[in-house]
Short mmCIF file of C-alpha atoms and ligand atoms in Angstrom, two decimals:
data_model
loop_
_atom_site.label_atom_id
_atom_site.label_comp_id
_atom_site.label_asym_id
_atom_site.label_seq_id
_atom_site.Cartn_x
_atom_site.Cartn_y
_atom_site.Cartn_z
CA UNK A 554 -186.24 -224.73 -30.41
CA UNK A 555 -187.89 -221.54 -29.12
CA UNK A 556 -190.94 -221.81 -27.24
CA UNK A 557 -193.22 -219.21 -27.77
CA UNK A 558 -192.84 -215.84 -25.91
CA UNK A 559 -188.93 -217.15 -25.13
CA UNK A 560 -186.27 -216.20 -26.70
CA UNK A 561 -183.97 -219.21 -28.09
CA UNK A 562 -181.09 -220.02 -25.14
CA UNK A 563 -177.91 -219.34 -26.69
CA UNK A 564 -174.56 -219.02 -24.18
CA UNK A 565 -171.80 -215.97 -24.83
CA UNK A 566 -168.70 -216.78 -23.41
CA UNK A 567 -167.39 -214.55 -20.66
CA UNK A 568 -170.64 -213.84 -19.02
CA UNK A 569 -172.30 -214.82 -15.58
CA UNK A 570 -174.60 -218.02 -15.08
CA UNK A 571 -176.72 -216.11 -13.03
CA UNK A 572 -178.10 -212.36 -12.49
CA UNK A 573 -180.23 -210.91 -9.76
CA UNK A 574 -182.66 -208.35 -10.69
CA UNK A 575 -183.46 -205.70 -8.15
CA UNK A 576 -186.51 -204.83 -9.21
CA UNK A 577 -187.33 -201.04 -8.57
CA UNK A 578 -190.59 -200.23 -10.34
CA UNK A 579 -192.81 -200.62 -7.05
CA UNK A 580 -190.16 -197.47 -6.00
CA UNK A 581 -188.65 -195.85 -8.82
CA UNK A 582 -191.09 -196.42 -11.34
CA UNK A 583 -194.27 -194.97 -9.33
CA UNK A 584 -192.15 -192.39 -7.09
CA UNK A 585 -192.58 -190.46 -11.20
CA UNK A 586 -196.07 -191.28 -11.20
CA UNK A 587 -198.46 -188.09 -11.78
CA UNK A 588 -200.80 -189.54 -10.07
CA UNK A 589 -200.41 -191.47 -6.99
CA UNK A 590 -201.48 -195.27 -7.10
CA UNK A 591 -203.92 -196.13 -4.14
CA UNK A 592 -201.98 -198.33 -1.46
CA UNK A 593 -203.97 -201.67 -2.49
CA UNK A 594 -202.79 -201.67 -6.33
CA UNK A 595 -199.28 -201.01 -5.45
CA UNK A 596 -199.26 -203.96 -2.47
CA UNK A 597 -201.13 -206.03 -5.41
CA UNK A 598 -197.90 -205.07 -8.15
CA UNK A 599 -195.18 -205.93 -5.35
CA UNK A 600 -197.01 -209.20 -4.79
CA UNK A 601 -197.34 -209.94 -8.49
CA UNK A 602 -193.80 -209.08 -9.08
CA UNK A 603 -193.23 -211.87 -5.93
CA UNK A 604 -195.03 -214.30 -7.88
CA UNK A 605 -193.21 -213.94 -11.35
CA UNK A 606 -190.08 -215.06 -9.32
CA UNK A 607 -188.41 -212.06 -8.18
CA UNK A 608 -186.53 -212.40 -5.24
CA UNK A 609 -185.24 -208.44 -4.74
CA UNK A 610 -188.24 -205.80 -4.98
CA UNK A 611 -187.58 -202.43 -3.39
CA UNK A 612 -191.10 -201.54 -1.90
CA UNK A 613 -191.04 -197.89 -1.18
CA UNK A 614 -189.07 -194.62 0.42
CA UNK A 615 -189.36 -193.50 3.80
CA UNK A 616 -188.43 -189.80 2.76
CA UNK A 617 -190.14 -186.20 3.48
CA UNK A 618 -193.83 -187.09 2.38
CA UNK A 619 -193.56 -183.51 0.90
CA UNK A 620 -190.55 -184.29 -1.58
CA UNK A 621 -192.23 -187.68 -3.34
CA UNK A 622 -196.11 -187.79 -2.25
CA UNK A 623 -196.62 -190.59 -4.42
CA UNK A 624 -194.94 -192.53 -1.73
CA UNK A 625 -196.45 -190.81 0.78
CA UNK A 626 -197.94 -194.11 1.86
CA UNK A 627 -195.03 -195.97 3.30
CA UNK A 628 -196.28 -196.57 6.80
CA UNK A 629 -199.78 -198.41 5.03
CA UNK A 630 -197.81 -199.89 2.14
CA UNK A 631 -194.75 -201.98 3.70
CA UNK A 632 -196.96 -204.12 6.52
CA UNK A 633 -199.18 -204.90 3.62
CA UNK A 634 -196.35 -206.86 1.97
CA UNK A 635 -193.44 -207.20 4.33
CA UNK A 636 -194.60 -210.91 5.17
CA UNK A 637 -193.71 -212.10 1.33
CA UNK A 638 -190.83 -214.69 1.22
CA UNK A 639 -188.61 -211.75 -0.70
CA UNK A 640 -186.35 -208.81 -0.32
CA UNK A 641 -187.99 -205.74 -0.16
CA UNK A 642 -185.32 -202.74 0.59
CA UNK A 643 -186.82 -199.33 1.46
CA UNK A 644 -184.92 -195.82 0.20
CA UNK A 645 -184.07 -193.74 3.55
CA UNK A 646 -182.33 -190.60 2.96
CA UNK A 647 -181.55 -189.84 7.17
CA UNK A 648 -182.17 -190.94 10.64
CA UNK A 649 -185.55 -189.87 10.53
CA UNK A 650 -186.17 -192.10 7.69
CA UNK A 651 -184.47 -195.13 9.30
CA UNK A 652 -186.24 -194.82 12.34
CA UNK A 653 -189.78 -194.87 10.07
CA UNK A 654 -188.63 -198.29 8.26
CA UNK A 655 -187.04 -200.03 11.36
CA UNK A 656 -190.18 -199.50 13.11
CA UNK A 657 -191.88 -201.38 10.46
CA UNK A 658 -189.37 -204.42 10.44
CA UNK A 659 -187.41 -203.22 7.38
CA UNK A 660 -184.24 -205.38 6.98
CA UNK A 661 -182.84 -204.13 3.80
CA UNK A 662 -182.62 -200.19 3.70
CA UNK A 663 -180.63 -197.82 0.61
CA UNK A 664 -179.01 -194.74 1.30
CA UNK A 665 -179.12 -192.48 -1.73
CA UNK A 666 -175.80 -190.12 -3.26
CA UNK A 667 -174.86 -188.19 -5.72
CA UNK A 668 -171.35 -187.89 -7.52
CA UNK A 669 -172.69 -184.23 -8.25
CA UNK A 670 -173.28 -181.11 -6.44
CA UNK A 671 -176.42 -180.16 -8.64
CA UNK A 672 -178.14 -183.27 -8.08
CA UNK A 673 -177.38 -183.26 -4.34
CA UNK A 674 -179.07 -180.43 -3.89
CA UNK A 675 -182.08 -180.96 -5.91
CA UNK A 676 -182.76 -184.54 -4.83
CA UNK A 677 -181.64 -183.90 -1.09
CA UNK A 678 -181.41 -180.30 -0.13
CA UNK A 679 -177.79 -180.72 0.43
CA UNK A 680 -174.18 -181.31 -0.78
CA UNK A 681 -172.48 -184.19 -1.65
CA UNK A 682 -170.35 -184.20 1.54
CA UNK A 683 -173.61 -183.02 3.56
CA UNK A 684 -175.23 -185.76 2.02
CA UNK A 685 -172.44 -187.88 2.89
CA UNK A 686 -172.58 -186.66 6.58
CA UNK A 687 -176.32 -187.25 6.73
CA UNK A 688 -175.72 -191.25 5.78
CA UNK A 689 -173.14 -191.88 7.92
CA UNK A 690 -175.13 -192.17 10.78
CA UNK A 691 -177.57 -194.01 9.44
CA UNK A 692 -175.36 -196.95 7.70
CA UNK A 693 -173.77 -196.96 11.12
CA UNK A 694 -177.22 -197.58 12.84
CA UNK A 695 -178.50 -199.90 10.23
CA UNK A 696 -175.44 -202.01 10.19
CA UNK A 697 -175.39 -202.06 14.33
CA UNK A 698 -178.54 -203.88 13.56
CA UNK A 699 -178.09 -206.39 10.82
CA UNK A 700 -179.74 -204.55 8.51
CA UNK A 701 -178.78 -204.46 4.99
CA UNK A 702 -177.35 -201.58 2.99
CA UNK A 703 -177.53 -200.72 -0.48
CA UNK A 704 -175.59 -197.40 -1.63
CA UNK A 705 -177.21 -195.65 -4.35
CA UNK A 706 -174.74 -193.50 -6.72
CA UNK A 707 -176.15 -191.42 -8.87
CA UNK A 708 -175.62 -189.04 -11.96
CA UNK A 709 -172.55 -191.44 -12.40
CA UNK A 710 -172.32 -191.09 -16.02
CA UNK A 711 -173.92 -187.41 -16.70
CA UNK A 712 -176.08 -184.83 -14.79
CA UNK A 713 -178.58 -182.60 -16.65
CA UNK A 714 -177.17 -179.33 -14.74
CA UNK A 715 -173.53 -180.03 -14.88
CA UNK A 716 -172.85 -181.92 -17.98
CA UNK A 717 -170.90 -185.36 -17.95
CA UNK A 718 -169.24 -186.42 -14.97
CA UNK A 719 -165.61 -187.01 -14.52
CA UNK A 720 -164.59 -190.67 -13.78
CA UNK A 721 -162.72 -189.98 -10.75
CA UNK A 722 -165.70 -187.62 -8.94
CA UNK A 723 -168.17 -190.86 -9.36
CA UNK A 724 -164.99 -192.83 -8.00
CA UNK A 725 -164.41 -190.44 -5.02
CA UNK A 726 -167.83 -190.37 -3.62
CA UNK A 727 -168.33 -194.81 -4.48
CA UNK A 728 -165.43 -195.06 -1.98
CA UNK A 729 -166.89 -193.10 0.56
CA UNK A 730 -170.05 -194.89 0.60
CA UNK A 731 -168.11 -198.29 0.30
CA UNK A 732 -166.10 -197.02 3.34
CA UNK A 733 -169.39 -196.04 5.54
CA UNK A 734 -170.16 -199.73 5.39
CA UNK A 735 -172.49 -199.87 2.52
CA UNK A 736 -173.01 -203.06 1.80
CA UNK A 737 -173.46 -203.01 -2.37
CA UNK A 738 -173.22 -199.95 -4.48
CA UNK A 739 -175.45 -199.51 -7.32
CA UNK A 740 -174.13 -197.53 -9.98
CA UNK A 741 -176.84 -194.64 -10.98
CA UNK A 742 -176.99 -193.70 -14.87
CA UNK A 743 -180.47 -191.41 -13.99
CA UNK A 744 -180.49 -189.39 -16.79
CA UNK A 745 -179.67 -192.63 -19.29
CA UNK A 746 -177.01 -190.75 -20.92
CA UNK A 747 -174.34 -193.92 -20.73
CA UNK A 748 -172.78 -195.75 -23.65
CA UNK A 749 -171.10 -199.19 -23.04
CA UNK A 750 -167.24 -197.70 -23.74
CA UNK A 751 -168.35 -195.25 -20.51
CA UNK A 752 -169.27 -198.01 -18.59
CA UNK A 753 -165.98 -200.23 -19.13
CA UNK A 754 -164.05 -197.02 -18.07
CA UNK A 755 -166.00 -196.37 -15.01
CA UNK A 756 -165.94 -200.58 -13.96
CA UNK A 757 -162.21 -200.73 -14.84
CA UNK A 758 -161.35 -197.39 -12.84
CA UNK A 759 -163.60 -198.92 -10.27
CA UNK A 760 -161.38 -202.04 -9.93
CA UNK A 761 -158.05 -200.41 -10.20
CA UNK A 762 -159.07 -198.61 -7.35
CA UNK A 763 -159.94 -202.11 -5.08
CA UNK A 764 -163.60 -201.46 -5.19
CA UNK A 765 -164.66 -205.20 -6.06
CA UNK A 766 -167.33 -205.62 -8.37
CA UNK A 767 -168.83 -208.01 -6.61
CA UNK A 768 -170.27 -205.43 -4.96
CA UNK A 769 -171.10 -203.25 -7.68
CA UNK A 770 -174.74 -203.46 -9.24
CA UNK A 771 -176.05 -201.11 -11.93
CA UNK A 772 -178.96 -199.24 -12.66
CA UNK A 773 -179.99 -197.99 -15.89
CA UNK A 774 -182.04 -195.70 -16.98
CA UNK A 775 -183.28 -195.73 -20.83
CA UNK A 776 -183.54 -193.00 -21.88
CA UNK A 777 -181.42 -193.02 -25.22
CA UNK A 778 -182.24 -196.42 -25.64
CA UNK A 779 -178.96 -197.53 -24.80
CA UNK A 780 -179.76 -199.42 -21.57
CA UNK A 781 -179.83 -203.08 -22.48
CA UNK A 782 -176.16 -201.84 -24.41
CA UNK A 783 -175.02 -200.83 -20.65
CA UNK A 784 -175.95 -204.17 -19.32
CA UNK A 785 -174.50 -206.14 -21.22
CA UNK A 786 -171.12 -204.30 -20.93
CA UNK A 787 -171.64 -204.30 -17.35
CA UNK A 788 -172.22 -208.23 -17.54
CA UNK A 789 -168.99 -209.01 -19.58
CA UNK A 790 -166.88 -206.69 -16.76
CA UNK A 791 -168.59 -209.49 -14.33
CA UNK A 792 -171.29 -207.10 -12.76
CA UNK A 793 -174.15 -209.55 -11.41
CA UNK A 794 -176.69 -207.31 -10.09
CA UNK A 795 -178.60 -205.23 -12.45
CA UNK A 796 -181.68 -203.23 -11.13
CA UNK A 797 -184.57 -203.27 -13.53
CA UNK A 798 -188.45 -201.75 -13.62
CA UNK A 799 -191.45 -203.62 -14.76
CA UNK A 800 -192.73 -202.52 -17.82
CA UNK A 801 -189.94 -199.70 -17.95
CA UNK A 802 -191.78 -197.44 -14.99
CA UNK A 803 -190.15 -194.71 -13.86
CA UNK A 804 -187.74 -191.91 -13.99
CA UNK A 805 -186.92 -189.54 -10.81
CA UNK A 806 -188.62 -186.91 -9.59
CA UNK A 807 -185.69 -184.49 -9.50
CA UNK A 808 -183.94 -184.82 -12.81
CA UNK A 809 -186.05 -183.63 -15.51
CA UNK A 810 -184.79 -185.76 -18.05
CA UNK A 811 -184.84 -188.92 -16.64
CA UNK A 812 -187.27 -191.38 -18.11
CA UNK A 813 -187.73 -194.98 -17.12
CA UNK A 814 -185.61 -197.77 -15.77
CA UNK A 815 -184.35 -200.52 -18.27
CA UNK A 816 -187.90 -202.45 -18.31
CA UNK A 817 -187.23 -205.89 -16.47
CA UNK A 818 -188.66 -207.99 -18.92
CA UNK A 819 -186.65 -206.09 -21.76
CA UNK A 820 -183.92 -207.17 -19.41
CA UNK A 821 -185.09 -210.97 -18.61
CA UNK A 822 -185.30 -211.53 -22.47
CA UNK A 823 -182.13 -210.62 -22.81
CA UNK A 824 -180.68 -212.56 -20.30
CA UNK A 825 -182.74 -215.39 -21.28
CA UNK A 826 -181.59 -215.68 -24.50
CA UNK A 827 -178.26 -215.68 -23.23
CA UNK A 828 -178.88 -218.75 -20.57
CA UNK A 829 -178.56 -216.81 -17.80
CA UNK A 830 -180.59 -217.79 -15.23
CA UNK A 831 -182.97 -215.04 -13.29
CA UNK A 832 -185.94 -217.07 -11.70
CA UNK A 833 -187.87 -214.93 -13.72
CA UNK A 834 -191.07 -216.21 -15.18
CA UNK A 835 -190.84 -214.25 -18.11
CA UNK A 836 -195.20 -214.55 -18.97
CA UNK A 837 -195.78 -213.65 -15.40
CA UNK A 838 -194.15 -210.90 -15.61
CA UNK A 839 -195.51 -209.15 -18.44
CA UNK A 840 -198.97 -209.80 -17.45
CA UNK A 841 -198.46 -208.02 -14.07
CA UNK A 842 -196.76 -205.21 -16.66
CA UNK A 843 -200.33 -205.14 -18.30
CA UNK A 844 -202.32 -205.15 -15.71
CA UNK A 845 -200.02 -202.28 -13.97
CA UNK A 846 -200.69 -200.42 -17.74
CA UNK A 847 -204.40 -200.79 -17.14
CA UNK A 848 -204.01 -199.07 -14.05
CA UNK A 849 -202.24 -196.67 -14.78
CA UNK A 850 -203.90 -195.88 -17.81
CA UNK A 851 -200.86 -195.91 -20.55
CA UNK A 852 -199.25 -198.51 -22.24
CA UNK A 853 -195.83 -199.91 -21.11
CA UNK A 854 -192.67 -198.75 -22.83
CA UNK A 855 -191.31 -201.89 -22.39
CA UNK A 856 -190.58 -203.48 -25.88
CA UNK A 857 -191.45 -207.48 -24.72
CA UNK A 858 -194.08 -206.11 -22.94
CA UNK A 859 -195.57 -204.69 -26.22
CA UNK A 860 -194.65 -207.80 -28.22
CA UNK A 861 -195.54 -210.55 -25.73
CA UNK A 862 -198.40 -208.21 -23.79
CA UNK A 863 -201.09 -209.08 -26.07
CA UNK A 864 -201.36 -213.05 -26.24
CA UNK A 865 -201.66 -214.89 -23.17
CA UNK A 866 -198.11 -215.95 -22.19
CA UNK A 867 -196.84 -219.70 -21.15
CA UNK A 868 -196.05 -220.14 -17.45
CA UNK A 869 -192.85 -222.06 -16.85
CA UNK A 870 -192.77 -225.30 -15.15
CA UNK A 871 -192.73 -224.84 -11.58
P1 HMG B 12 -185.07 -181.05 4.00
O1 HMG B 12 -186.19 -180.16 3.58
O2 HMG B 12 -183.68 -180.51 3.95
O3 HMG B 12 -185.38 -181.68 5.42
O4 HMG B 12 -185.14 -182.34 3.08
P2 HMG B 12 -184.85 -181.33 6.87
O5 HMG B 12 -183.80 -182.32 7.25
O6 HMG B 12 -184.49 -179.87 6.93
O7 HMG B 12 -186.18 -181.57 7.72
C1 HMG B 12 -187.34 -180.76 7.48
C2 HMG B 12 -188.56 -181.47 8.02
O8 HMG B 12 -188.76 -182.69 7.30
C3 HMG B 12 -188.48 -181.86 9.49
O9 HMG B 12 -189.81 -181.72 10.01
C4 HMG B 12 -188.12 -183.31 9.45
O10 HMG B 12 -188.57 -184.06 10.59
C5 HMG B 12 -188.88 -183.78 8.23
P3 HMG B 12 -190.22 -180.47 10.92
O11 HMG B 12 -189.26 -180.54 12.08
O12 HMG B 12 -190.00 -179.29 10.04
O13 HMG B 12 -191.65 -180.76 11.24
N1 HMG B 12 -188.24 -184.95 7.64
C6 HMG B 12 -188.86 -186.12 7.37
N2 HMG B 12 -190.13 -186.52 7.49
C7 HMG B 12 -190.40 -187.81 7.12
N3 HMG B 12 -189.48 -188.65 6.66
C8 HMG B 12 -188.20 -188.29 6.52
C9 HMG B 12 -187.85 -186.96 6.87
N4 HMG B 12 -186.70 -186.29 6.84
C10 HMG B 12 -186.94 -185.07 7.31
N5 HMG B 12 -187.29 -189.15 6.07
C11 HMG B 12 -184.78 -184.69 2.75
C12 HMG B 12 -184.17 -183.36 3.19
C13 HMG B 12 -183.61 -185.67 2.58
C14 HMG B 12 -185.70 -185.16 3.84
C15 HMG B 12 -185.55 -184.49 1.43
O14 HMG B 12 -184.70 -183.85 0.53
C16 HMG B 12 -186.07 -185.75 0.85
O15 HMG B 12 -186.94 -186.42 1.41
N6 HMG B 12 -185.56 -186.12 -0.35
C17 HMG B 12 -185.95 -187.36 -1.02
C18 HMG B 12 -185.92 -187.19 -2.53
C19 HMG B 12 -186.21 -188.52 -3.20
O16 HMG B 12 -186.78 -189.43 -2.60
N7 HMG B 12 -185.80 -188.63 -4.48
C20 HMG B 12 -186.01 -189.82 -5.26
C21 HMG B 12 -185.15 -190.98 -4.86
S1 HMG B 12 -183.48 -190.89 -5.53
C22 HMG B 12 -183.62 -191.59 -7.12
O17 HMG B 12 -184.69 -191.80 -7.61
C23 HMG B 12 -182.35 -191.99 -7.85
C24 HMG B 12 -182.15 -193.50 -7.87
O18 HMG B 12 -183.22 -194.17 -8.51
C25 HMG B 12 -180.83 -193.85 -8.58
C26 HMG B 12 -180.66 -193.17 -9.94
O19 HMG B 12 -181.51 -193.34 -10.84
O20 HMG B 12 -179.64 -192.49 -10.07
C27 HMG B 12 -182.04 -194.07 -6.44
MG1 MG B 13 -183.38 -194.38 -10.73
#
């Protein structure tokens, strides 16, 4: 029977039993912001997003204030939540940045890469092997100290300057970050330009070439609407770890036509419906979505956010 405002639980074969959502709206979403959200609403959205069950919410980005000053508030932002029972990874893009988030207690830090030379220089003032050259150091510090690090990879599909992106150049520079020490690599499509068949291709090249998927996650962008499409190939290759925006915030500040992350709860009813387990309370989550909508003074893209938004939502059990 479907309760309201859930989809109906029905199994596919060949899928995972479980999922973990990194959710990046609290970082990706409002880093695209026009205008920046005071410090107190965004430490009220991370805890929100705490208390609809997810367990993996990058906070914020330690990077030149002058690049993304809607993040500008890192220093005030991350002791205002770093004491929640959750993951909360910060974006560093060098040493300087590293020192800024271990000084804060950050356990769980992300490099961030491109597979092309366009997007390396507009996102970090530098090529893909200076890029490279700049992370190295800091993996090496972070893992010295137990902390945690994601690789970001993006443009992995197609780049706005350069056109779609050979297989084997998104390969090349997933090894190098995999051989820094990353600890996971998430998979960038930030211009949303990916179709399921592309995604197969890169996975399978992926795992011809030993990188194991377990340590792959995968971060859409929806752009053409084909995000959801992307997951769900991703899931069936055995990809567990799927990053995800509330209400659909986001884009990136440096690729024009980026628009907004898969929305989570787009995601969660998805995953839902097929029994896979998220810890997500689906009504929780949506009404931090509105609320977040309020603020910002827009309406959510998110499609269950516009069809469960409006009617107050049933909490699970706890
Ligand atoms: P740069 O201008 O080349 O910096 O920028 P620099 O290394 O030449 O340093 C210049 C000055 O900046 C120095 O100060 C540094 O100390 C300072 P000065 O000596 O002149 O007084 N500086 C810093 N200050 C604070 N924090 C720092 C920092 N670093 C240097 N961390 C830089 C290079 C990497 C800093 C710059 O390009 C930058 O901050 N870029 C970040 C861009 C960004 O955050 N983009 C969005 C995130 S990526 C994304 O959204 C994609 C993703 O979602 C996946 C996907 O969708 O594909 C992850
Ligand atoms: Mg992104």
């Amino acid at each position: 029977m479907t309760v309201q405002g859930l989809p109906m639980a029905v199994p596919a074969q060949g899928l995972p039993t479980r999922v973990r959502i990194h959710e990046v709206g609290a970082r990706d979403g409002l880093q695209n912001e026009k205008s920046t959200v005071p410090t107190e609403i965004k430490a009220e959205f991370i805890r929100r997003l705490a208390d609809s069950g997810l367990t993996t919410i990058e906070a914020t980005s330690f990077v030149h204030p002058k690049w993304v000053p809607q993040l500008a508030d890192a220093e005030e932002l991350f002791p205002a939540v770093s004491e929640l029972p959750v993951a909360l990874p910060v974006l560093v893009p060098n040493e300087r940045g590293l020192d800024r988030a271990l000084s804060l207690g950050a356990t769980r830090v992300a490099v961030f890469a491109s597979a092309t030379e366009s997007f390396a220089k507009a996102n970090l003032n530098r090529t893909v092997d200076e890029a490279l050259a700049m992370f190295e150091p800091v993996v090496a510090r972070a893992k010295a100290e137990q902390v945690h690090v994601r690789g970001y990879l993006s443009m992995c599909f197609g780049d706005p300057w350069e056109g779609p992106v050979p297989v084997q150049q998104v390969v090349h520079v997933a090894k190098a970050l995999l051989d820094m020490g990353c600890d996971e690599l998430s998979l960038g499509d930030t211009i949303g330009v990916a179709t399921p068949g592309h995604v197969l291709e890169l996975l399978g090249v992926l795992k011809e070439q030993h990188v194991p998927t377990s340590a792959l996650g995968v971060h859409f962008h929806d752009t053409y609407g084909q995000a959801l499409a992307n997951t769900l190939a991703a899931l069936q290759h055995g990809v567990t770890t799927v990053d995800a925006s509330a209400g659909g915030l986001g884009g990136c500040p440096y690729a024009k036509s980026a628009t907004g992350n898969l929305a989570t709860e787009d995601l969660v009813w998805m995953l839902q419906g097929l029994g896979i387990d998220t810890g997500v309370d689906l009504g929780r989550l949506v009404a931090t979505s509105v609320w977040m909508a309020a603020h910002l003074g827009r309406p959510s893209p998110s499609r269950a956010v516009r069809a469960l938004g409006t009617t107050p939502q049933p909490h699970k059990e706890q």
